[in-house]
Amino acid sequence: GENVEQHPSTLSVQEGDSAVIKCTYSDSASNYFPWYKQELGKRPQLIIDIRSNVGEKKDQRIAVTLNKTAKHFSLHITETQPEDSAVYFCAASGTNSGYALNFGKGTSLLVTP
Amino acid sequence: DAGVIQSPRHEVTEMGQEVTLRCKPISGHNSLFWYRQTMMRGLELLIYFNNNVPIDDSGMPEDRFSAKMPNASFSTLKIQPSEPRDSAVYFCASSSQGYTEAFFGQGTRLTVV
């Protein structure tokens, strides 16, 4: 099945700096790559997603890039704010996994004022 | 729509007891997923259903775990007998058929003592 690796597991940045989280996947048939944010004690919620026919997508301070050849994708957060502190999960799904999302282990992001 | 609804929110039970977790997906969604979240293993996919039919249960850890979806509005995850290592947060999520956003319920925090 699909195997998603995520790095780093923890990330600490100063407010205003950028944060980058990277993921790799194993199944070349995967074609949908969402990113979820989970605040402490809350449910995971989608913040941005990208499909395999697109190389990059941006939404205000967050952006995602996808390299299908290398089978990796990344989340970029610019001008970080303390409220960006949370755990971020990448995921992948495709024809071999039905519609199920296979998640990375998560990155705990801390933004210090 | 009220979103994905899970019950109970918290469950404390003694080892050996049967536990039943419940989920009501978003109306109109065709896919339903059960995930287990722990610090060590992250978000693990246990089983998912498409159009009420179980598609892949390879993530179910043992025969003690079973899941059903008798209709499009309801699913259960049962653990019998429960063990302390089953302690985790169990999430149910649903999505429209196809590679789209999965919406998570608020989760059930299970503690087996």
mmCIF file with all atom_site columns, N, CA and C in Angstrom, chain A residues 74-111:
data_model
loop_
_atom_site.group_PDB
_atom_site.id
_atom_site.type_symbol
_atom_site.label_atom_id
_atom_site.label_alt_id
_atom_site.label_comp_id
_atom_site.label_asym_id
_atom_site.label_entity_id
_atom_site.label_seq_id
_atom_site.pdbx_PDB_ins_code
_atom_site.Cartn_x
_atom_site.Cartn_y
_atom_site.Cartn_z
_atom_site.occupancy
_atom_site.B_iso_or_equiv
_atom_site.pdbx_formal_charge
_atom_site.auth_seq_id
_atom_site.auth_comp_id
_atom_site.auth_asym_id
_atom_site.auth_atom_id
_atom_site.pdbx_PDB_model_num
ATOM 1   N N  . SER A 1 74  ? 5.626   19.355 -0.843 1.00 0.00 ? 74  SER A N  1
ATOM 2   C CA . SER A 1 74  ? 6.031   20.176 0.292  1.00 0.00 ? 74  SER A CA 1
ATOM 3   C C  . SER A 1 74  ? 4.983   21.237 0.606  1.00 0.00 ? 74  SER A C  1
ATOM 4   N N  . LEU A 1 75  ? 4.938   21.600 1.882  1.00 0.00 ? 75  LEU A N  1
ATOM 5   C CA . LEU A 1 75  ? 4.076   22.682 2.361  1.00 0.00 ? 75  LEU A CA 1
ATOM 6   C C  . LEU A 1 75  ? 4.966   23.844 2.772  1.00 0.00 ? 75  LEU A C  1
ATOM 7   N N  . HIS A 1 76  ? 4.613   25.030 2.311  1.00 0.00 ? 76  HIS A N  1
ATOM 8   C CA . HIS A 1 76  ? 5.373   26.226 2.634  1.00 0.00 ? 76  HIS A CA 1
ATOM 9   C C  . HIS A 1 76  ? 4.431   27.220 3.323  1.00 0.00 ? 76  HIS A C  1
ATOM 10  N N  . ILE A 1 77  ? 4.826   27.661 4.501  1.00 0.00 ? 77  ILE A N  1
ATOM 11  C CA . ILE A 1 77  ? 4.066   28.693 5.202  1.00 0.00 ? 77  ILE A CA 1
ATOM 12  C C  . ILE A 1 77  ? 4.963   29.908 5.346  1.00 0.00 ? 77  ILE A C  1
ATOM 13  N N  . THR A 1 78  ? 4.541   31.036 4.801  1.00 0.00 ? 78  THR A N  1
ATOM 14  C CA . THR A 1 78  ? 5.330   32.267 4.908  1.00 0.00 ? 78  THR A CA 1
ATOM 15  C C  . THR A 1 78  ? 4.750   33.165 5.988  1.00 0.00 ? 78  THR A C  1
ATOM 16  N N  . GLU A 1 79  ? 5.583   34.076 6.463  1.00 0.00 ? 79  GLU A N  1
ATOM 17  C CA . GLU A 1 79  ? 5.166   35.061 7.485  1.00 0.00 ? 79  GLU A CA 1
ATOM 18  C C  . GLU A 1 79  ? 4.401   34.368 8.618  1.00 0.00 ? 79  GLU A C  1
ATOM 19  N N  . THR A 1 80  ? 5.040   33.385 9.204  1.00 0.00 ? 80  THR A N  1
ATOM 20  C CA . THR A 1 80  ? 4.364   32.578 10.225 1.00 0.00 ? 80  THR A CA 1
ATOM 21  C C  . THR A 1 80  ? 3.896   33.425 11.405 1.00 0.00 ? 80  THR A C  1
ATOM 22  N N  . GLN A 1 81  ? 2.793   32.976 11.990 1.00 0.00 ? 81  GLN A N  1
ATOM 23  C CA . GLN A 1 81  ? 2.195   33.640 13.133 1.00 0.00 ? 81  GLN A CA 1
ATOM 24  C C  . GLN A 1 81  ? 2.003   32.623 14.253 1.00 0.00 ? 81  GLN A C  1
ATOM 25  N N  . PRO A 1 82  ? 1.938   33.066 15.513 1.00 0.00 ? 82  PRO A N  1
ATOM 26  C CA . PRO A 1 82  ? 1.772   32.106 16.616 1.00 0.00 ? 82  PRO A CA 1
ATOM 27  C C  . PRO A 1 82  ? 0.568   31.174 16.421 1.00 0.00 ? 82  PRO A C  1
ATOM 28  N N  . GLU A 1 83  ? -0.488  31.657 15.779 1.00 0.00 ? 83  GLU A N  1
ATOM 29  C CA . GLU A 1 83  ? -1.670  30.808 15.577 1.00 0.00 ? 83  GLU A CA 1
ATOM 30  C C  . GLU A 1 83  ? -1.452  29.724 14.524 1.00 0.00 ? 83  GLU A C  1
ATOM 31  N N  . ASP A 1 84  ? -0.294  29.761 13.852 1.00 0.00 ? 84  ASP A N  1
ATOM 32  C CA . ASP A 1 84  ? 0.058   28.668 12.936 1.00 0.00 ? 84  ASP A CA 1
ATOM 33  C C  . ASP A 1 84  ? 0.591   27.461 13.705 1.00 0.00 ? 84  ASP A C  1
ATOM 34  N N  . SER A 1 85  ? 0.869   27.627 14.986 1.00 0.00 ? 85  SER A N  1
ATOM 35  C CA . SER A 1 85  ? 1.373   26.518 15.800 1.00 0.00 ? 85  SER A CA 1
ATOM 36  C C  . SER A 1 85  ? 0.323   25.410 15.864 1.00 0.00 ? 85  SER A C  1
ATOM 37  N N  . ALA A 1 86  ? 0.723   24.213 15.449 1.00 0.00 ? 86  ALA A N  1
ATOM 38  C CA . ALA A 1 86  ? -0.197  23.072 15.370 1.00 0.00 ? 86  ALA A CA 1
ATOM 39  C C  . ALA A 1 86  ? 0.604   21.881 14.833 1.00 0.00 ? 86  ALA A C  1
ATOM 40  N N  . VAL A 1 87  ? -0.095  20.768 14.678 1.00 0.00 ? 87  VAL A N  1
ATOM 41  C CA . VAL A 1 87  ? 0.500   19.615 14.000 1.00 0.00 ? 87  VAL A CA 1
ATOM 42  C C  . VAL A 1 87  ? -0.043  19.586 12.573 1.00 0.00 ? 87  VAL A C  1
ATOM 43  N N  . TYR A 1 88  ? 0.854   19.436 11.622 1.00 0.00 ? 88  TYR A N  1
ATOM 44  C CA . TYR A 1 88  ? 0.484   19.406 10.205 1.00 0.00 ? 88  TYR A CA 1
ATOM 45  C C  . TYR A 1 88  ? 0.726   18.002 9.654  1.00 0.00 ? 88  TYR A C  1
ATOM 46  N N  . PHE A 1 89  ? -0.255  17.511 8.927  1.00 0.00 ? 89  PHE A N  1
ATOM 47  C CA . PHE A 1 89  ? -0.171  16.186 8.323  1.00 0.00 ? 89  PHE A CA 1
ATOM 48  C C  . PHE A 1 89  ? -0.266  16.297 6.804  1.00 0.00 ? 89  PHE A C  1
ATOM 49  N N  . CYS A 1 90  ? 0.610   15.582 6.112  1.00 0.00 ? 90  CYS A N  1
ATOM 50  C CA . CYS A 1 90  ? 0.432   15.420 4.676  1.00 0.00 ? 90  CYS A CA 1
ATOM 51  C C  . CYS A 1 90  ? -0.246  14.078 4.443  1.00 0.00 ? 90  CYS A C  1
ATOM 52  N N  . ALA A 1 91  ? -0.837  13.911 3.285  1.00 0.00 ? 91  ALA A N  1
ATOM 53  C CA . ALA A 1 91  ? -1.508  12.664 2.947  1.00 0.00 ? 91  ALA A CA 1
ATOM 54  C C  . ALA A 1 91  ? -1.483  12.463 1.442  1.00 0.00 ? 91  ALA A C  1
ATOM 55  N N  . ALA A 1 92  ? -1.716  11.238 1.046  1.00 0.00 ? 92  ALA A N  1
ATOM 56  C CA . ALA A 1 92  ? -1.760  10.907 -0.380 1.00 0.00 ? 92  ALA A CA 1
ATOM 57  C C  . ALA A 1 92  ? -2.829  9.859  -0.607 1.00 0.00 ? 92  ALA A C  1
ATOM 58  N N  . SER A 1 93  ? -3.465  9.946  -1.764 1.00 0.00 ? 93  SER A N  1
ATOM 59  C CA . SER A 1 93  ? -4.404  8.895  -2.152 1.00 0.00 ? 93  SER A CA 1
ATOM 60  C C  . SER A 1 93  ? -4.399  8.785  -3.668 1.00 0.00 ? 93  SER A C  1
ATOM 61  N N  . GLY A 1 94  ? -4.819  7.643  -4.137 1.00 0.00 ? 94  GLY A N  1
ATOM 62  C CA . GLY A 1 94  ? -4.841  7.415  -5.572 1.00 0.00 ? 94  GLY A CA 1
ATOM 63  C C  . GLY A 1 94  ? -5.582  6.146  -5.905 1.00 0.00 ? 94  GLY A C  1
ATOM 64  N N  . THR A 1 95  ? -5.479  5.729  -7.127 1.00 0.00 ? 95  THR A N  1
ATOM 65  C CA . THR A 1 95  ? -6.285  4.611  -7.600 1.00 0.00 ? 95  THR A CA 1
ATOM 66  C C  . THR A 1 95  ? -5.990  3.317  -6.845 1.00 0.00 ? 95  THR A C  1
ATOM 67  N N  . ASN A 1 96  ? -4.766  3.145  -6.387 1.00 0.00 ? 96  ASN A N  1
ATOM 68  C CA . ASN A 1 96  ? -4.426  1.910  -5.683 1.00 0.00 ? 96  ASN A CA 1
ATOM 69  C C  . ASN A 1 96  ? -4.912  1.876  -4.245 1.00 0.00 ? 96  ASN A C  1
ATOM 70  N N  . SER A 1 97  ? -5.317  3.018  -3.708 1.00 0.00 ? 97  SER A N  1
ATOM 71  C CA . SER A 1 97  ? -5.797  3.060  -2.326 1.00 0.00 ? 97  SER A CA 1
ATOM 72  C C  . SER A 1 97  ? -7.266  3.436  -2.274 1.00 0.00 ? 97  SER A C  1
ATOM 73  N N  . GLY A 1 98  ? -7.954  3.329  -3.408 1.00 0.00 ? 98  GLY A N  1
ATOM 74  C CA . GLY A 1 98  ? -9.343  3.769  -3.415 1.00 0.00 ? 98  GLY A CA 1
ATOM 75  C C  . GLY A 1 98  ? -9.383  5.247  -3.138 1.00 0.00 ? 98  GLY A C  1
ATOM 76  N N  . TYR A 1 99  ? -10.271 5.672  -2.273 1.00 0.00 ? 99  TYR A N  1
ATOM 77  C CA . TYR A 1 99  ? -10.334 7.084  -1.932 1.00 0.00 ? 99  TYR A CA 1
ATOM 78  C C  . TYR A 1 99  ? -9.750  7.347  -0.552 1.00 0.00 ? 99  TYR A C  1
ATOM 79  N N  . ALA A 1 100 ? -9.075  6.371  0.014  1.00 0.00 ? 100 ALA A N  1
ATOM 80  C CA . ALA A 1 100 ? -8.561  6.507  1.369  1.00 0.00 ? 100 ALA A CA 1
ATOM 81  C C  . ALA A 1 100 ? -7.302  7.354  1.388  1.00 0.00 ? 100 ALA A C  1
ATOM 82  N N  . LEU A 1 101 ? -7.204  8.213  2.384  1.00 0.00 ? 101 LEU A N  1
ATOM 83  C CA . LEU A 1 101 ? -6.028  9.033  2.586  1.00 0.00 ? 101 LEU A CA 1
ATOM 84  C C  . LEU A 1 101 ? -5.046  8.303  3.488  1.00 0.00 ? 101 LEU A C  1
ATOM 85  N N  . ASN A 1 102 ? -3.807  8.197  3.029  1.00 0.00 ? 102 ASN A N  1
ATOM 86  C CA . ASN A 1 102 ? -2.739  7.656  3.852  1.00 0.00 ? 102 ASN A CA 1
ATOM 87  C C  . ASN A 1 102 ? -1.898  8.821  4.351  1.00 0.00 ? 102 ASN A C  1
ATOM 88  N N  . PHE A 1 103 ? -1.795  8.944  5.656  1.00 0.00 ? 103 PHE A N  1
ATOM 89  C CA . PHE A 1 103 ? -1.179  10.114 6.258  1.00 0.00 ? 103 PHE A CA 1
ATOM 90  C C  . PHE A 1 103 ? 0.280   9.893  6.639  1.00 0.00 ? 103 PHE A C  1
ATOM 91  N N  . GLY A 1 104 ? 1.060   10.984 6.585  1.00 0.00 ? 104 GLY A N  1
ATOM 92  C CA . GLY A 1 104 ? 2.367   10.988 7.201  1.00 0.00 ? 104 GLY A CA 1
ATOM 93  C C  . GLY A 1 104 ? 2.213   11.068 8.711  1.00 0.00 ? 104 GLY A C  1
ATOM 94  N N  . LYS A 1 105 ? 3.328   10.978 9.426  1.00 0.00 ? 105 LYS A N  1
ATOM 95  C CA . LYS A 1 105 ? 3.292   10.920 10.889 1.00 0.00 ? 105 LYS A CA 1
ATOM 96  C C  . LYS A 1 105 ? 3.084   12.288 11.537 1.00 0.00 ? 105 LYS A C  1
ATOM 97  N N  . GLY A 1 106 ? 3.144   13.343 10.765 1.00 0.00 ? 106 GLY A N  1
ATOM 98  C CA . GLY A 1 106 ? 2.858   14.674 11.297 1.00 0.00 ? 106 GLY A CA 1
ATOM 99  C C  . GLY A 1 106 ? 4.107   15.464 11.650 1.00 0.00 ? 106 GLY A C  1
ATOM 100 N N  . THR A 1 107 ? 3.976   16.787 11.584 1.00 0.00 ? 107 THR A N  1
ATOM 101 C CA . THR A 1 107 ? 5.029   17.720 11.983 1.00 0.00 ? 107 THR A CA 1
ATOM 102 C C  . THR A 1 107 ? 4.452   18.684 12.999 1.00 0.00 ? 107 THR A C  1
ATOM 103 N N  . SER A 1 108 ? 5.059   18.726 14.163 1.00 0.00 ? 108 SER A N  1
ATOM 104 C CA . SER A 1 108 ? 4.613   19.657 15.194 1.00 0.00 ? 108 SER A CA 1
ATOM 105 C C  . SER A 1 108 ? 5.339   20.983 14.986 1.00 0.00 ? 108 SER A C  1
ATOM 106 N N  . LEU A 1 109 ? 4.592   21.998 14.564 1.00 0.00 ? 109 LEU A N  1
ATOM 107 C CA . LEU A 1 109 ? 5.160   23.325 14.287 1.00 0.00 ? 109 LEU A CA 1
ATOM 108 C C  . LEU A 1 109 ? 4.905   24.257 15.468 1.00 0.00 ? 109 LEU A C  1
ATOM 109 N N  . LEU A 1 110 ? 5.971   24.877 15.939 1.00 0.00 ? 110 LEU A N  1
ATOM 110 C CA . LEU A 1 110 ? 5.860   25.872 17.003 1.00 0.00 ? 110 LEU A CA 1
ATOM 111 C C  . LEU A 1 110 ? 6.386   27.205 16.482 1.00 0.00 ? 110 LEU A C  1
ATOM 112 N N  . VAL A 1 111 ? 5.537   28.216 16.539 1.00 0.00 ? 111 VAL A N  1
ATOM 113 C CA . VAL A 1 111 ? 5.930   29.562 16.120 1.00 0.00 ? 111 VAL A CA 1
ATOM 114 C C  . VAL A 1 111 ? 6.041   30.425 17.368 1.00 0.00 ? 111 VAL A C  1
#
